[in-house]
Amino acid sequence: MEPCRLIDLPEHKDPRGSLAVVESNRDVKFDINRVYYLYDLPSSTVRGAHGHRSLEQLVIAVHGRFEITVDDGYRSESFRLDSPAKGLYIGPMIWRDLINFSPGAVGLVIASMHYDESDYFREYEDFLDAARRSV
Ligand code: TYD
């Protein structure tokens, strides 16, 4: 499993402002099949709280800041997303919690697959069983 990691996205800055890019199979090593975003988030909210069997994602704080805790069934690690030019890659078989959203934060998620509920682990115990069996 490729570890979760922060990716610096190509940025184009000039006096008119800044632009960041994510290209399929270049900046992310998967085909991009879906984009969704989280907004209007109460600061105390917890999003995610699930794992995926196969899905790969890149999560970007396109506005504001938040934290993502990732857990592979053995250890967990926290990443702070605070720049629209930085993305967190999350591979398959990772439980993730998105927390501590700043006011007005917007989280953009770029995903390798269309929405498929059967790819989800919604219960942590189910995820843990599968993660520990799959190694
Ligand atoms: P949910 O998985 O709870 O959001 P997150 O884990 O990212 O915080 O999804 C919220 C609702 O949106 C749920 O009813 C499923 C639906 N949904 C879609 O229909 N398509 C999608 O691509 C996603 C991510 C969610």
Short mmCIF file of C-alpha atoms and ligand atoms in Angstrom, two decimals:
data_model
loop_
_atom_site.label_atom_id
_atom_site.label_comp_id
_atom_site.label_asym_id
_atom_site.label_seq_id
_atom_site.Cartn_x
_atom_site.Cartn_y
_atom_site.Cartn_z
CA MET A 1 0.00 0.00 0.00
CA GLU A 2 1.35 3.41 -0.91
CA PRO A 3 1.48 5.49 2.26
CA CYS A 4 -0.63 8.58 2.67
CA ARG A 5 1.45 11.58 1.77
CA LEU A 6 1.24 15.29 1.14
CA ILE A 7 1.72 16.28 -2.48
CA ASP A 8 2.85 19.75 -3.55
CA LEU A 9 0.74 20.67 -6.56
CA PRO A 10 2.11 22.67 -9.49
CA GLU A 11 1.36 26.30 -8.79
CA HIS A 12 1.27 29.22 -11.19
CA LYS A 13 1.56 32.54 -9.40
CA ASP A 14 1.58 35.90 -11.12
CA PRO A 15 0.34 39.40 -10.28
CA ARG A 16 -3.21 38.36 -11.30
CA GLY A 17 -3.31 35.68 -8.61
CA SER A 18 -2.54 32.01 -8.21
CA LEU A 19 -3.59 28.83 -9.93
CA ALA A 20 -2.93 25.23 -8.86
CA VAL A 21 -3.36 22.16 -11.05
CA VAL A 22 -4.16 18.47 -10.58
CA GLU A 23 -3.78 16.31 -13.67
CA SER A 24 -4.90 12.71 -13.93
CA ASN A 25 -1.99 10.22 -13.97
CA ARG A 26 0.50 13.04 -13.44
CA ASP A 27 -0.03 14.88 -10.16
CA VAL A 28 -2.15 11.93 -8.97
CA LYS A 29 -1.27 8.44 -10.19
CA PHE A 30 -4.87 7.45 -10.89
CA ASP A 31 -7.60 8.20 -13.40
CA ILE A 32 -9.79 10.98 -12.04
CA ASN A 33 -13.43 9.81 -12.14
CA ARG A 34 -15.11 12.02 -9.55
CA VAL A 35 -14.74 15.38 -7.82
CA TYR A 36 -16.76 16.47 -4.81
CA TYR A 37 -16.41 19.12 -2.15
CA LEU A 38 -17.32 19.72 1.46
CA TYR A 39 -18.54 23.17 2.53
CA ASP A 40 -20.81 24.90 5.10
CA LEU A 41 -19.06 22.80 7.71
CA PRO A 42 -19.72 23.41 11.42
CA SER A 43 -16.32 23.72 13.13
CA SER A 44 -17.08 20.78 15.42
CA THR A 45 -18.08 18.47 12.58
CA VAL A 46 -16.38 15.19 11.76
CA ARG A 47 -16.45 14.13 8.12
CA GLY A 48 -15.09 10.98 6.57
CA ALA A 49 -15.15 8.46 9.44
CA HIS A 50 -14.95 5.63 6.95
CA GLY A 51 -12.51 3.57 4.91
CA HIS A 52 -12.50 2.40 1.31
CA ARG A 53 -11.63 -0.97 -0.15
CA SER A 54 -10.22 0.35 -3.46
CA LEU A 55 -10.76 4.09 -3.77
CA GLU A 56 -7.80 6.46 -4.07
CA GLN A 57 -8.27 10.13 -3.28
CA LEU A 58 -6.51 13.45 -3.14
CA VAL A 59 -7.95 15.87 -0.56
CA ILE A 60 -7.25 19.60 -0.84
CA ALA A 61 -8.18 22.48 1.47
CA VAL A 62 -9.09 24.85 -1.37
CA HIS A 63 -10.17 27.38 1.26
CA GLY A 64 -9.29 27.53 4.95
CA ARG A 65 -7.76 24.72 6.98
CA PHE A 66 -8.59 21.35 8.44
CA GLU A 67 -6.90 18.21 9.68
CA ILE A 68 -7.09 14.63 8.46
CA THR A 69 -6.25 11.66 10.64
CA VAL A 70 -5.44 8.52 8.68
CA ASP A 71 -5.27 5.02 10.13
CA ASP A 72 -4.13 1.86 8.33
CA GLY A 73 -5.33 -0.47 11.08
CA TYR A 74 -1.96 -0.44 12.83
CA ARG A 75 -1.02 3.18 13.28
CA SER A 76 -2.51 6.59 12.73
CA GLU A 77 -1.05 9.88 11.59
CA SER A 78 -2.42 13.41 11.34
CA PHE A 79 -1.94 15.81 8.48
CA ARG A 80 -2.80 19.50 8.46
CA LEU A 81 -4.16 20.86 5.20
CA ASP A 82 -3.75 24.62 5.05
CA SER A 83 -2.91 25.47 1.44
CA PRO A 84 -4.83 25.17 -1.84
CA ALA A 85 -1.55 24.06 -3.43
CA LYS A 86 -1.14 20.99 -1.22
CA GLY A 87 -3.08 17.73 -1.40
CA LEU A 88 -3.17 14.67 0.83
CA TYR A 89 -3.08 11.41 -1.11
CA ILE A 90 -5.12 8.68 0.62
CA GLY A 91 -4.90 5.17 -0.81
CA PRO A 92 -7.13 2.11 -0.33
CA MET A 93 -7.66 0.51 3.10
CA ILE A 94 -7.23 3.69 5.13
CA TRP A 95 -9.68 4.90 7.74
CA ARG A 96 -9.88 8.71 7.66
CA ASP A 97 -11.39 11.41 9.87
CA LEU A 98 -11.58 15.03 8.72
CA ILE A 99 -11.73 17.38 11.71
CA ASN A 100 -11.04 20.91 13.01
CA PHE A 101 -12.40 22.83 10.04
CA SER A 102 -11.69 26.56 10.08
CA PRO A 103 -14.68 28.87 9.44
CA GLY A 104 -15.65 28.79 5.76
CA ALA A 105 -13.26 25.94 4.95
CA VAL A 106 -13.88 24.08 1.71
CA GLY A 107 -12.48 20.59 1.17
CA LEU A 108 -12.09 19.39 -2.39
CA VAL A 109 -11.82 15.65 -2.97
CA ILE A 110 -10.52 14.18 -6.22
CA ALA A 111 -11.34 10.50 -6.50
CA SER A 112 -10.34 7.54 -8.65
CA MET A 113 -13.79 5.93 -8.85
CA HIS A 114 -17.43 6.88 -9.16
CA TYR A 115 -19.46 6.81 -5.96
CA ASP A 116 -20.01 3.22 -4.89
CA GLU A 117 -21.39 2.49 -1.43
CA SER A 118 -20.11 -1.09 -1.62
CA ASP A 119 -16.52 0.24 -1.59
CA TYR A 120 -17.06 1.75 1.89
CA PHE A 121 -16.27 0.48 5.35
CA ARG A 122 -18.71 2.46 7.49
CA GLU A 123 -17.92 0.58 10.72
CA TYR A 124 -14.43 0.88 12.19
CA GLU A 125 -14.46 -2.71 13.49
CA ASP A 126 -15.22 -4.03 9.98
CA PHE A 127 -12.40 -1.90 8.59
CA LEU A 128 -9.99 -3.11 11.25
CA ASP A 129 -10.79 -6.78 10.61
CA ALA A 130 -10.25 -6.36 6.87
CA ALA A 131 -7.11 -4.21 7.22
CA ARG A 132 -5.45 -6.72 9.53
CA ARG A 133 -6.46 -9.64 7.31
CA SER A 134 -5.16 -7.99 4.12
CA VAL A 135 -1.49 -7.68 5.21
P1 TYD B 1 -20.57 10.79 3.39
O1 TYD B 1 -19.87 9.57 2.89
O2 TYD B 1 -21.19 10.72 4.75
O3 TYD B 1 -19.59 12.05 3.36
P2 TYD B 1 -18.09 12.20 3.93
O4 TYD B 1 -17.70 10.85 4.40
O5 TYD B 1 -17.26 12.60 2.78
O6 TYD B 1 -18.12 13.17 5.04
O7 TYD B 1 -21.66 11.20 2.32
C1 TYD B 1 -22.71 12.07 2.60
C2 TYD B 1 -23.86 11.74 1.65
O8 TYD B 1 -23.52 12.05 0.31
C3 TYD B 1 -24.24 10.28 1.69
O9 TYD B 1 -25.66 10.20 1.63
C4 TYD B 1 -23.66 9.72 0.42
C5 TYD B 1 -23.67 10.90 -0.51
N1 TYD B 1 -22.58 10.92 -1.49
C6 TYD B 1 -22.89 10.76 -2.83
O10 TYD B 1 -24.06 10.57 -3.22
N2 TYD B 1 -21.88 10.80 -3.75
C7 TYD B 1 -20.59 11.00 -3.39
O11 TYD B 1 -19.69 11.04 -4.26
C8 TYD B 1 -20.29 11.14 -1.98
C9 TYD B 1 -18.86 11.32 -1.52
C10 TYD B 1 -21.31 11.10 -1.08
#
